[in-house]
CSV table of C-alpha atoms and ligand atoms in Angstrom, one decimal:
chain,number,residue,atom,x,y,z
A,1172,MET,CA,72.9,-42.6,-20.6
A,1173,THR,CA,71.1,-39.3,-20.1
A,1174,TYR,CA,68.0,-38.4,-22.2
A,1175,ASP,CA,66.7,-35.0,-23.0
A,1176,VAL,CA,63.2,-36.1,-22.1
A,1177,ILE,CA,61.6,-39.3,-20.7
A,1178,VAL,CA,58.0,-39.7,-21.5
A,1179,VAL,CA,56.0,-42.0,-19.2
A,1180,GLY,CA,52.9,-43.7,-20.8
A,1181,GLY,CA,52.5,-44.9,-24.3
A,1182,GLY,CA,49.0,-43.8,-25.0
A,1183,ILE,CA,48.1,-41.2,-27.6
A,1184,THR,CA,49.5,-38.3,-25.5
A,1185,GLY,CA,52.8,-40.0,-24.8
A,1186,LEU,CA,53.2,-41.1,-28.3
A,1187,VAL,CA,52.4,-37.7,-29.8
A,1188,SER,CA,54.7,-35.8,-27.5
A,1189,SER,CA,57.5,-38.3,-28.2
A,1190,PHE,CA,56.9,-38.1,-31.9
A,1191,TYR,CA,57.2,-34.3,-32.0
A,1192,LEU,CA,60.2,-34.4,-29.7
A,1193,THR,CA,61.9,-36.9,-32.0
A,1194,LEU,CA,61.2,-34.6,-35.0
A,1195,ARG,CA,63.1,-31.9,-33.3
A,1196,GLY,CA,66.1,-34.2,-32.8
A,1197,LYS,CA,65.7,-34.5,-29.1
A,1198,ARG,CA,66.9,-37.7,-27.3
A,1199,VAL,CA,63.7,-39.1,-26.0
A,1200,LEU,CA,62.8,-42.3,-24.3
A,1201,LEU,CA,59.2,-43.5,-24.1
A,1202,LEU,CA,58.2,-46.0,-21.4
A,1203,GLU,CA,55.0,-48.0,-21.3
A,1204,LYS,CA,54.1,-50.6,-18.7
A,1205,ASN,CA,51.8,-52.7,-20.9
A,1206,PRO,CA,52.9,-55.1,-23.7
A,1207,ARG,CA,51.2,-52.8,-26.3
A,1208,TRP,CA,51.1,-49.2,-27.3
A,1209,GLY,CA,47.9,-47.1,-27.3
A,1210,GLY,CA,46.6,-47.0,-23.8
A,1211,ASN,CA,42.9,-46.4,-24.1
A,1212,ILE,CA,43.1,-46.8,-27.9
A,1213,LYS,CA,42.6,-50.5,-28.6
A,1214,THR,CA,41.3,-51.8,-31.9
A,1215,TYR,CA,40.1,-55.4,-32.3
A,1216,SER,CA,40.6,-56.6,-35.9
A,1217,ASP,CA,40.4,-60.2,-37.2
A,1218,GLY,CA,40.1,-59.5,-41.0
A,1219,ARG,CA,36.3,-59.7,-40.9
A,1220,TYR,CA,35.5,-57.4,-38.0
A,1221,THR,CA,37.1,-54.2,-36.9
A,1222,PHE,CA,35.9,-52.8,-33.6
A,1223,GLU,CA,37.2,-50.1,-31.3
A,1224,GLU,CA,37.2,-51.4,-27.8
A,1225,GLY,CA,37.8,-47.9,-26.3
A,1226,PRO,CA,37.5,-44.5,-28.1
A,1227,GLN,CA,35.6,-44.8,-31.4
A,1228,THR,CA,36.4,-41.6,-33.3
A,1229,ILE,CA,38.4,-38.5,-33.2
A,1230,LEU,CA,36.5,-35.2,-33.5
A,1231,ALA,CA,39.1,-33.5,-35.7
A,1232,ASN,CA,38.3,-30.0,-34.5
A,1233,SER,CA,41.9,-28.9,-33.9
A,1234,PRO,CA,44.7,-28.1,-36.5
A,1235,ALA,CA,46.9,-30.3,-34.3
A,1236,VAL,CA,45.0,-33.4,-35.4
A,1237,TRP,CA,45.4,-32.6,-39.1
A,1238,ASP,CA,49.1,-31.7,-38.7
A,1239,LEU,CA,49.7,-35.1,-37.2
A,1240,VAL,CA,47.7,-36.9,-39.9
A,1241,ARG,CA,49.7,-35.1,-42.6
A,1242,ARG,CA,53.1,-35.8,-41.1
A,1243,LEU,CA,52.3,-39.5,-40.6
A,1244,ASN,CA,50.6,-39.7,-44.0
A,1245,ALA,CA,47.9,-41.6,-42.0
A,1246,PRO,CA,45.1,-43.2,-44.0
A,1247,VAL,CA,42.2,-41.1,-42.7
A,1248,CYS,CA,38.6,-42.3,-43.0
A,1249,LYS,CA,36.0,-39.5,-42.6
A,1250,ALA,CA,32.7,-40.6,-41.0
A,1251,ASN,CA,29.8,-41.0,-43.3
A,1252,PRO,CA,27.9,-37.6,-43.6
A,1253,SER,CA,24.8,-39.3,-42.1
A,1254,SER,CA,26.7,-39.3,-38.8
A,1255,GLN,CA,25.2,-35.9,-38.2
A,1256,LEU,CA,22.0,-37.9,-37.5
A,1257,ARG,CA,21.9,-38.8,-33.8
A,1258,PHE,CA,19.1,-40.1,-31.7
A,1259,ILE,CA,17.9,-40.0,-28.2
A,1260,TYR,CA,16.0,-43.1,-26.9
A,1261,LYS,CA,12.9,-41.9,-25.1
A,1262,ARG,CA,9.7,-43.7,-24.4
A,1263,GLU,CA,10.7,-46.7,-26.4
A,1264,LYS,CA,11.5,-44.6,-29.5
A,1265,LEU,CA,14.5,-43.2,-31.2
A,1266,ILE,CA,14.0,-39.5,-31.6
A,1267,PRO,CA,16.3,-37.5,-33.9
A,1268,ILE,CA,18.3,-34.9,-32.1
A,1269,PRO,CA,17.6,-31.4,-33.5
A,1270,LEU,CA,20.7,-30.0,-35.3
A,1271,LYS,CA,19.7,-26.4,-34.7
A,1272,PRO,CA,18.3,-24.9,-31.5
A,1273,TRP,CA,15.0,-23.8,-33.2
A,1274,GLU,CA,14.3,-27.4,-34.4
A,1275,PHE,CA,13.6,-28.2,-30.7
A,1276,PHE,CA,10.3,-26.3,-31.1
A,1277,THR,CA,8.9,-29.0,-33.3
A,1278,SER,CA,10.8,-31.9,-31.8
A,1279,PRO,CA,9.0,-34.5,-29.6
A,1280,LEU,CA,12.2,-34.6,-27.5
A,1281,VAL,CA,10.8,-32.1,-25.0
A,1282,GLY,CA,7.2,-31.0,-24.2
A,1283,PHE,CA,5.4,-27.6,-24.4
A,1284,LYS,CA,6.7,-26.2,-21.1
A,1285,ALA,CA,10.3,-26.9,-22.0
A,1286,LYS,CA,9.7,-25.2,-25.4
A,1287,VAL,CA,8.4,-22.0,-23.6
A,1288,LYS,CA,11.4,-22.2,-21.3
A,1289,LEU,CA,13.7,-22.3,-24.3
A,1290,LEU,CA,12.3,-18.9,-25.5
A,1291,LYS,CA,13.1,-17.5,-22.1
A,1292,GLU,CA,16.7,-18.6,-22.4
A,1293,PHE,CA,17.4,-15.4,-24.4
A,1294,PHE,CA,17.1,-13.5,-21.1
A,1295,VAL,CA,19.4,-15.7,-18.9
A,1296,LYS,CA,22.2,-13.7,-17.3
A,1297,PRO,CA,25.7,-15.0,-16.7
A,1298,SER,CA,26.0,-16.9,-13.4
A,1299,GLN,CA,27.9,-15.1,-10.6
A,1300,LYS,CA,29.1,-18.5,-9.3
A,1301,GLU,CA,32.8,-19.5,-9.8
A,1302,ASP,CA,31.7,-23.1,-10.5
A,1303,GLU,CA,28.4,-24.9,-11.1
A,1304,SER,CA,27.4,-28.4,-11.9
A,1305,VAL,CA,26.4,-29.2,-15.5
A,1306,ALA,CA,22.9,-30.1,-14.2
A,1307,GLU,CA,22.4,-26.7,-12.4
A,1308,PHE,CA,23.7,-24.9,-15.4
A,1309,THR,CA,21.3,-26.7,-17.7
A,1310,ILE,CA,18.3,-26.2,-15.5
A,1311,ARG,CA,19.1,-22.5,-15.2
A,1312,HIS,CA,19.2,-22.1,-19.0
A,1313,PHE,CA,16.8,-24.7,-20.3
A,1314,GLY,CA,14.9,-26.4,-17.5
A,1315,GLU,CA,14.7,-30.0,-16.1
A,1316,GLU,CA,13.4,-31.6,-19.3
A,1317,PHE,CA,16.3,-30.5,-21.4
A,1318,LEU,CA,18.6,-31.9,-18.7
A,1319,LYS,CA,16.9,-35.3,-18.7
A,1320,TYR,CA,16.3,-35.8,-22.4
A,1321,PHE,CA,19.3,-34.0,-23.9
A,1322,ILE,CA,22.2,-32.9,-21.7
A,1323,GLN,CA,22.4,-35.9,-19.3
A,1324,PRO,CA,22.5,-38.4,-22.2
A,1325,PHE,CA,25.3,-36.3,-23.8
A,1326,VAL,CA,27.2,-36.2,-20.5
A,1327,SER,CA,26.9,-40.0,-20.4
A,1328,GLY,CA,28.0,-40.3,-24.0
A,1329,ILE,CA,31.1,-38.1,-23.5
A,1330,TYR,CA,32.2,-38.7,-19.9
A,1331,ALA,CA,30.1,-41.7,-18.8
A,1332,GLY,CA,29.5,-39.0,-16.2
A,1333,ASP,CA,26.8,-37.6,-13.9
A,1334,SER,CA,25.7,-34.1,-14.8
A,1335,LYS,CA,25.0,-33.4,-11.1
A,1336,LYS,CA,28.6,-34.1,-10.3
A,1337,LEU,CA,30.5,-32.7,-13.3
A,1338,SER,CA,31.6,-29.1,-13.3
A,1339,VAL,CA,30.5,-27.0,-16.3
A,1340,ARG,CA,33.6,-24.9,-15.9
A,1341,TYR,CA,36.1,-27.8,-16.1
A,1342,ALA,CA,34.2,-30.4,-18.1
A,1343,PHE,CA,32.7,-28.0,-20.7
A,1344,PRO,CA,35.0,-25.0,-20.5
A,1345,LYS,CA,33.7,-23.5,-23.9
A,1346,LEU,CA,30.1,-23.4,-22.6
A,1347,TYR,CA,31.3,-21.8,-19.4
A,1348,GLU,CA,33.2,-19.1,-21.4
A,1349,ILE,CA,30.3,-18.5,-23.7
A,1350,GLU,CA,28.0,-18.0,-20.8
A,1351,ARG,CA,30.4,-15.5,-19.3
A,1352,ARG,CA,30.4,-13.6,-22.5
A,1353,TYR,CA,26.8,-13.7,-23.7
A,1354,GLY,CA,24.7,-15.0,-20.8
A,1355,SER,CA,22.3,-16.7,-23.1
A,1356,LEU,CA,23.6,-19.7,-25.1
A,1357,LEU,CA,21.0,-19.1,-27.8
A,1358,LYS,CA,22.2,-15.5,-28.3
A,1359,ALA,CA,25.7,-16.9,-28.6
A,1360,PHE,CA,24.5,-19.4,-31.2
A,1361,LEU,CA,22.9,-16.6,-33.2
A,1362,LYS,CA,26.1,-14.6,-33.1
A,1363,GLU,CA,28.7,-17.3,-33.6
A,1364,ARG,CA,26.4,-19.8,-35.5
A,1365,ARG,CA,27.6,-22.5,-33.1
A,1366,VAL,CA,27.9,-23.5,-29.5
A,1367,ALA,CA,29.1,-27.0,-29.8
A,1368,PRO,CA,32.6,-27.5,-31.4
A,1369,LYS,CA,32.5,-28.2,-35.1
A,1370,GLY,CA,34.9,-30.5,-36.8
A,1371,GLU,CA,34.9,-33.8,-38.7
A,1372,LEU,CA,34.7,-37.2,-37.1
A,1373,ILE,CA,37.5,-39.3,-38.3
A,1374,SER,CA,39.2,-42.7,-37.9
A,1375,PHE,CA,41.7,-44.6,-40.0
A,1376,ALA,CA,41.8,-47.6,-42.3
A,1377,GLY,CA,42.1,-50.4,-39.8
A,1378,GLY,CA,40.8,-48.2,-37.0
A,1379,LEU,CA,42.4,-45.9,-34.5
A,1380,SER,CA,45.3,-48.4,-33.8
A,1381,THR,CA,46.6,-47.5,-37.2
A,1382,LEU,CA,47.5,-44.1,-35.9
A,1383,ILE,CA,49.2,-45.7,-32.9
A,1384,LYS,CA,51.2,-48.0,-35.0
A,1385,LEU,CA,52.4,-45.2,-37.3
A,1386,LEU,CA,53.4,-43.1,-34.3
A,1387,ALA,CA,55.2,-45.9,-32.5
A,1388,GLU,CA,57.2,-46.6,-35.6
A,1389,LYS,CA,58.6,-43.0,-35.5
A,1390,VAL,CA,59.7,-43.1,-31.9
A,1391,LYS,CA,63.2,-44.6,-31.9
A,1392,GLU,CA,63.9,-45.3,-28.3
A,1393,LYS,CA,60.9,-46.9,-26.5
A,1394,ARG,CA,60.3,-49.8,-24.1
A,1395,LEU,CA,57.2,-51.8,-23.5
A,1396,GLN,CA,56.6,-53.7,-20.3
A,1397,THR,CA,58.5,-51.1,-18.5
A,1398,GLU,CA,56.6,-49.9,-15.5
A,1399,VAL,CA,57.7,-46.6,-14.0
A,1400,LEU,CA,57.8,-46.9,-10.2
A,1401,SER,CA,58.8,-43.4,-9.2
A,1402,VAL,CA,60.3,-40.1,-10.5
A,1403,GLU,CA,63.0,-38.7,-8.2
A,1404,LYS,CA,65.7,-36.0,-8.3
A,1405,SER,CA,69.3,-37.0,-8.9
A,1406,GLY,CA,71.5,-33.9,-8.9
A,1407,ASN,CA,70.2,-31.7,-11.7
A,1408,LEU,CA,68.6,-34.7,-13.5
A,1409,TYR,CA,65.5,-36.8,-12.9
A,1410,LYS,CA,65.9,-40.4,-12.0
A,1411,VAL,CA,63.1,-42.5,-13.5
A,1412,LYS,CA,62.9,-45.8,-11.5
A,1413,THR,CA,61.3,-48.7,-13.4
A,1414,ASN,CA,60.9,-52.4,-13.0
A,1415,ALA,CA,63.7,-52.8,-15.6
A,1416,GLY,CA,66.3,-50.4,-14.1
A,1417,ASN,CA,66.8,-46.6,-13.8
A,1418,TYR,CA,66.8,-44.0,-16.5
A,1419,TYR,CA,68.0,-40.4,-16.3
A,1420,SER,CA,66.8,-37.3,-18.1
A,1421,ARG,CA,66.7,-33.5,-17.9
A,1422,LYS,CA,62.9,-33.4,-18.4
A,1423,VAL,CA,60.1,-35.8,-17.7
A,1424,VAL,CA,56.6,-35.9,-19.1
A,1425,LEU,CA,54.0,-37.9,-17.3
A,1426,THR,CA,51.0,-39.0,-19.3
A,1427,THR,CA,49.7,-41.6,-16.8
A,1428,PRO,CA,46.3,-41.5,-15.3
A,1429,ALA,CA,45.8,-39.3,-12.2
A,1430,TYR,CA,45.9,-42.2,-9.6
A,1431,ILE,CA,49.2,-43.4,-11.1
A,1432,THR,CA,50.7,-39.9,-11.4
A,1433,ALA,CA,49.9,-39.3,-7.7
A,1434,LYS,CA,52.0,-42.4,-6.8
A,1435,LEU,CA,54.9,-41.6,-9.2
A,1436,LEU,CA,55.3,-38.1,-7.8
A,1437,GLY,CA,54.9,-39.3,-4.2
A,1438,LYS,CA,58.5,-38.6,-3.2
A,1439,ILE,CA,59.4,-35.6,-5.3
A,1440,PHE,CA,56.1,-33.7,-4.8
A,1441,PRO,CA,53.9,-35.1,-2.0
A,1442,PRO,CA,50.9,-32.7,-2.7
A,1443,ALA,CA,50.3,-34.7,-5.9
A,1444,LYS,CA,48.8,-37.4,-3.7
A,1445,GLU,CA,45.6,-35.4,-3.9
A,1446,LEU,CA,45.3,-36.4,-7.5
A,1447,GLU,CA,44.2,-39.9,-6.3
A,1448,LYS,CA,40.8,-38.3,-5.6
A,1449,ILE,CA,40.1,-37.8,-9.3
A,1450,THR,CA,37.5,-40.4,-10.1
A,1451,TYR,CA,37.3,-42.7,-13.1
A,1452,PRO,CA,34.0,-44.7,-13.5
A,1453,ARG,CA,33.9,-48.3,-14.7
A,1454,VAL,CA,32.7,-48.5,-18.4
A,1455,ALA,CA,31.9,-51.6,-20.5
A,1456,VAL,CA,32.0,-51.5,-24.3
A,1457,VAL,CA,30.2,-54.4,-26.0
A,1458,SER,CA,30.9,-54.9,-29.7
A,1459,LEU,CA,28.0,-56.7,-31.5
A,1460,SER,CA,27.2,-57.6,-35.1
A,1461,PHE,CA,24.0,-58.9,-36.6
A,1462,PRO,CA,22.4,-59.4,-40.1
A,1463,LYS,CA,21.9,-56.0,-41.7
A,1464,ILE,CA,18.9,-54.0,-40.6
A,1465,GLY,CA,20.0,-50.7,-42.4
A,1466,LEU,CA,21.4,-48.7,-39.5
A,1467,ARG,CA,21.9,-45.0,-40.4
A,1468,GLY,CA,23.4,-42.2,-38.4
A,1469,PHE,CA,26.0,-41.9,-35.6
A,1470,GLY,CA,24.1,-43.8,-32.9
A,1471,PHE,CA,21.8,-43.1,-30.0
A,1472,LEU,CA,22.0,-42.0,-26.4
A,1473,ASN,CA,19.6,-43.4,-23.8
A,1474,ALA,CA,17.5,-40.8,-21.9
A,1475,GLU,CA,15.1,-43.3,-20.3
A,1476,GLY,CA,14.0,-46.9,-20.4
A,1477,LEU,CA,17.3,-48.7,-21.0
A,1478,LYS,CA,20.1,-50.0,-18.9
A,1479,ILE,CA,22.8,-48.9,-21.3
A,1480,LEU,CA,24.3,-45.5,-21.9
A,1481,GLY,CA,23.9,-45.7,-25.7
A,1482,ALA,CA,25.3,-47.2,-28.8
A,1483,ILE,CA,27.3,-46.2,-31.8
A,1484,PHE,CA,26.3,-47.5,-35.3
A,1485,VAL,CA,29.8,-48.5,-36.3
A,1486,SER,CA,28.8,-49.9,-39.7
A,1487,SER,CA,27.0,-46.7,-40.6
A,1488,LEU,CA,30.0,-44.6,-39.6
A,1489,PHE,CA,32.8,-46.3,-41.4
A,1490,GLU,CA,33.2,-48.7,-44.3
A,1491,ASN,CA,34.7,-52.2,-43.9
A,1492,ARG,CA,34.1,-52.6,-40.2
A,1493,CYS,CA,32.0,-55.8,-40.6
A,1494,PRO,CA,30.9,-58.0,-43.5
A,1495,PRO,CA,28.6,-56.1,-46.0
A,1496,GLU,CA,25.6,-58.2,-45.1
A,1497,GLU,CA,25.9,-57.3,-41.4
A,1498,ASP,CA,25.5,-54.2,-39.2
A,1499,CYS,CA,27.6,-53.7,-36.2
A,1500,VAL,CA,27.3,-51.5,-33.1
A,1501,SER,CA,29.4,-50.6,-30.0
A,1502,VAL,CA,27.2,-50.5,-26.9
A,1503,PHE,CA,28.3,-48.5,-23.8
A,1504,LEU,CA,27.3,-49.5,-20.3
A,1505,CYS,CA,27.9,-48.5,-16.6
A,1506,GLY,CA,29.4,-45.1,-16.0
A,1507,GLU,CA,28.5,-42.8,-13.1
A,1508,THR,CA,24.7,-43.1,-13.6
A,1509,GLN,CA,24.4,-46.8,-13.9
A,1510,LYS,CA,26.3,-48.1,-10.9
A,1511,GLU,CA,24.1,-51.2,-10.6
A,1512,VAL,CA,25.2,-52.3,-14.1
A,1513,CYS,CA,28.8,-51.7,-13.1
A,1514,ARG,CA,28.5,-54.5,-10.5
A,1515,LEU,CA,27.7,-57.1,-13.1
A,1516,GLY,CA,30.1,-59.7,-14.4
A,1517,GLU,CA,31.2,-59.8,-18.1
A,1518,GLY,CA,28.7,-62.5,-19.1
A,1519,GLU,CA,25.8,-60.6,-17.5
A,1520,ILE,CA,26.9,-57.4,-19.2
A,1521,LEU,CA,26.9,-59.1,-22.6
A,1522,LYS,CA,23.5,-60.5,-22.0
A,1523,LEU,CA,22.2,-57.1,-20.9
A,1524,ALA,CA,23.7,-55.3,-23.9
A,1525,LYS,CA,22.2,-57.7,-26.3
A,1526,GLY,CA,18.8,-57.6,-24.7
A,1527,GLU,CA,18.7,-53.8,-24.6
A,1528,ILE,CA,19.8,-53.5,-28.3
A,1529,GLU,CA,17.0,-56.0,-29.2
A,1530,LYS,CA,14.5,-53.7,-27.4
A,1531,VAL,CA,15.6,-50.9,-29.6
A,1532,PHE,CA,15.8,-53.0,-32.8
A,1533,PRO,CA,13.4,-56.0,-32.3
A,1534,GLN,CA,14.0,-57.1,-35.9
A,1535,ILE,CA,17.6,-58.3,-35.0
A,1536,GLY,CA,17.5,-62.0,-35.6
A,1537,GLU,CA,20.7,-63.2,-34.2
A,1538,PHE,CA,24.1,-61.9,-33.1
A,1539,ARG,CA,27.1,-63.0,-35.1
A,1540,PHE,CA,29.9,-61.2,-33.3
A,1541,GLU,CA,30.1,-60.3,-29.6
A,1542,LYS,CA,32.9,-59.1,-27.5
A,1543,VAL,CA,33.0,-57.3,-24.1
A,1544,THR,CA,35.7,-54.9,-23.0
A,1545,LEU,CA,35.8,-53.7,-19.5
A,1546,TRP,CA,37.5,-50.4,-18.5
A,1547,GLU,CA,37.8,-50.5,-14.7
A,1548,ARG,CA,38.9,-46.9,-14.7
A,1549,SER,CA,37.7,-45.2,-17.9
A,1550,ILE,CA,37.5,-41.4,-18.2
A,1551,PRO,CA,38.5,-38.8,-15.6
A,1552,GLN,CA,35.6,-37.0,-14.1
A,1553,TYR,CA,36.0,-33.2,-14.1
A,1554,THR,CA,33.9,-32.7,-11.0
A,1555,LEU,CA,32.8,-29.6,-9.1
A,1556,GLY,CA,35.7,-28.0,-7.4
A,1557,TYR,CA,38.2,-29.4,-9.9
A,1558,GLY,CA,40.1,-26.2,-9.7
A,1559,LYS,CA,42.0,-27.6,-6.6
A,1560,PHE,CA,43.6,-30.1,-8.9
A,1561,TYR,CA,44.8,-27.4,-11.3
A,1562,LYS,CA,46.3,-25.6,-8.4
A,1563,ILE,CA,48.5,-28.7,-7.7
A,1564,GLU,CA,49.7,-28.6,-11.3
A,1565,GLU,CA,50.5,-24.9,-10.9
A,1566,GLU,CA,52.5,-25.6,-7.7
A,1567,LEU,CA,54.4,-28.4,-9.4
A,1568,LYS,CA,55.3,-26.1,-12.3
A,1569,LYS,CA,56.8,-23.7,-9.8
A,1570,LYS,CA,58.7,-26.3,-7.9
A,1571,GLU,CA,59.7,-28.6,-10.7
A,1572,PRO,CA,59.7,-26.6,-14.0
A,1573,ASN,CA,61.1,-29.6,-15.9
A,1574,LEU,CA,58.5,-32.1,-14.8
A,1575,PHE,CA,55.2,-32.0,-16.8
A,1576,ILE,CA,51.8,-33.6,-16.1
A,1577,ALA,CA,50.1,-34.2,-19.4
A,1578,GLY,CA,47.5,-36.8,-18.5
A,1579,ASN,CA,43.9,-36.5,-19.8
A,1580,PHE,CA,42.8,-35.3,-16.4
A,1581,PHE,CA,44.0,-31.8,-17.2
A,1582,GLY,CA,42.9,-29.7,-20.2
A,1583,GLY,CA,40.4,-32.2,-21.6
A,1584,SER,CA,40.1,-35.9,-22.3
A,1585,SER,CA,39.1,-36.0,-25.9
A,1586,LEU,CA,41.6,-37.5,-28.3
A,1587,ALA,CA,41.9,-34.2,-30.1
A,1588,LYS,CA,42.8,-32.5,-26.8
A,1589,CYS,CA,45.3,-35.2,-26.1
A,1590,ILE,CA,46.9,-34.8,-29.5
A,1591,GLU,CA,47.0,-31.0,-29.0
A,1592,LYS,CA,48.6,-31.3,-25.6
A,1593,GLY,CA,51.2,-33.9,-26.8
A,1594,LYS,CA,52.1,-31.7,-29.8
A,1595,LYS,CA,52.5,-28.6,-27.7
A,1596,LEU,CA,54.8,-30.3,-25.3
A,1597,GLY,CA,56.7,-32.0,-28.1
A,1598,GLU,CA,57.3,-28.7,-29.8
A,1599,SER,CA,58.3,-26.8,-26.7
A,1600,LEU,CA,60.4,-29.0,-24.4
B,2111,FAD,C1,35.8,-46.4,-23.2
B,2111,FAD,C2,36.3,-45.1,-23.6
B,2111,FAD,C3,35.8,-44.5,-24.7
B,2111,FAD,C4,36.3,-43.2,-25.1
B,2111,FAD,N1,35.7,-42.7,-26.3
B,2111,FAD,C5,36.3,-41.6,-26.8
B,2111,FAD,C6,35.9,-41.1,-28.1
B,2111,FAD,O1,35.1,-41.7,-28.8
B,2111,FAD,N2,36.5,-40.0,-28.6
B,2111,FAD,C7,37.5,-39.3,-27.8
B,2111,FAD,O2,38.0,-38.3,-28.3
B,2111,FAD,N3,37.9,-39.7,-26.6
B,2111,FAD,C8,37.4,-40.9,-26.1
B,2111,FAD,N4,37.8,-41.4,-24.9
B,2111,FAD,C9,38.9,-40.6,-24.2
B,2111,FAD,C10,40.2,-40.9,-24.8
B,2111,FAD,O3,40.3,-42.2,-25.3
B,2111,FAD,C11,41.3,-40.8,-23.7
B,2111,FAD,O4,41.2,-39.6,-23.0
B,2111,FAD,C12,42.7,-40.9,-24.3
B,2111,FAD,O5,42.9,-42.0,-25.1
B,2111,FAD,C13,43.8,-40.8,-23.2
B,2111,FAD,O6,45.0,-40.9,-23.8
B,2111,FAD,P1,46.3,-40.7,-22.9
B,2111,FAD,O7,47.5,-41.1,-23.7
B,2111,FAD,O8,46.3,-39.4,-22.3
B,2111,FAD,O9,46.1,-41.8,-21.7
B,2111,FAD,P2,46.1,-43.3,-21.7
B,2111,FAD,O10,45.5,-43.8,-23.0
B,2111,FAD,O11,45.4,-43.7,-20.4
B,2111,FAD,O12,47.6,-43.8,-21.7
B,2111,FAD,C14,48.4,-43.8,-20.5
B,2111,FAD,C15,49.4,-44.9,-20.6
B,2111,FAD,O13,50.2,-44.9,-19.5
B,2111,FAD,C16,50.5,-46.2,-19.2
B,2111,FAD,N5,51.0,-46.4,-17.8
B,2111,FAD,C17,50.2,-46.3,-16.7
B,2111,FAD,N6,51.0,-46.4,-15.6
B,2111,FAD,C18,52.3,-46.5,-16.1
B,2111,FAD,C19,53.5,-46.7,-15.4
B,2111,FAD,N7,53.6,-46.7,-14.1
B,2111,FAD,N8,54.6,-46.8,-16.2
B,2111,FAD,C20,54.6,-46.7,-17.5
B,2111,FAD,N9,53.4,-46.6,-18.2
B,2111,FAD,C21,52.3,-46.5,-17.5
B,2111,FAD,C22,49.2,-47.0,-19.5
B,2111,FAD,O14,49.4,-48.4,-19.6
B,2111,FAD,C23,48.7,-46.3,-20.7
B,2111,FAD,O15,49.2,-46.9,-21.9
B,2111,FAD,C24,37.3,-42.6,-24.4
B,2111,FAD,C25,37.9,-43.3,-23.3
B,2111,FAD,C26,37.4,-44.5,-22.9
B,2111,FAD,C27,38.1,-45.2,-21.8
């Protein structure tokens, strides 16, 4: 049996590419090593509580997301409009994040000096450097205080990352491009009316796993508990070796994490071994519920004073995630900046998360639901010098034009980017 395409990895990227390939009548086989579809997407649901154990929402800022939703007739839930309201935890207080740059002038988030520095940002020239850390970039534009109280918390929220290690060029390519064009980000904001991507935050009735279920139903040939061991050449075909036998195809799409992709390509393309160097920090997600205290907004990010990265106000974002008389939150811990927390066991992480949430909301009386999910290797870190990994991808394209790397360690790790990538492959292979 020869397939047109074998897709390795049944997370969102693998499912979306298989779905679009199937729509085009291609003979596609999807292989997943785990006993469930979804990869990072994992929704806990018991009838009373619905918690996302991994990603929480999709920022639907790409037409690809809406195309997928429409084709699957997926039951979209848009986040409550109050989700625009986000907070930074600083000096034992939740401070609203300004929605427009000029609101920083009246915000207690940063002090007088930082506000003066903000005005000077209009005169910042584009950097001459090829690459720069997010921290350096921020300090050059806005100063240290903005880094500490605004950007680093965001970097923790998006990548569980360290702004000193992440590359602005590869982790935030839009910012990098905007700086190249305008120099000043504030000037860019005045011209384009935005710097950050716009788009609605969405999920689905029953959580993100609903999307996974709908996608999996549409892919005809698929196998769970089938671990791919290597991809090799066999004449003009690819031989995909698995724990359940060999499969053959004309094209192969790998959506596995970098450290697995490196191994799978070991024989056919040894330079891929370098991909093992891409780091993925440990992250813990703690799901909690408690008697209603009236949470409103998206959630908060910790700038100082807590041993958590932040929390998302789940019950404020979407309906029916917990009983109406309760509020529920997803708390994020560990990541690149809280290595000491990463060393804790599950029980200690739960205790810590509850304690820190009680510091922020002392009125919480008791916890009614609690669950810890550990991601030993969570989100790929697009670190300084990441260009060397893209070069490997370029070399692979030249040597093996029918073998595609589509993991979230290239081209962005957000769900919207994964969907975009999956669709593009599914429509072109
Ligand atoms: C804790 C956490 C929170 C996040 N929050 C958000 C968020 O709120 N919004 C957002 O946009 N993004 C978020 N992300 C990022 C986003 O979830 C991921 O980038 C995305 O889900 C990756 O999808 P993927 O299909 O590319 O990879 P994965 O989901 O990693 O899927 C890869 C699949 O390959 C399988 N596999 C591995 N090895 C083999 C093998 N040898 N053979 C066969 N199969 C194999 C794996 O089991 C897995 O199912 C978050 C990520 C994490 C971890």
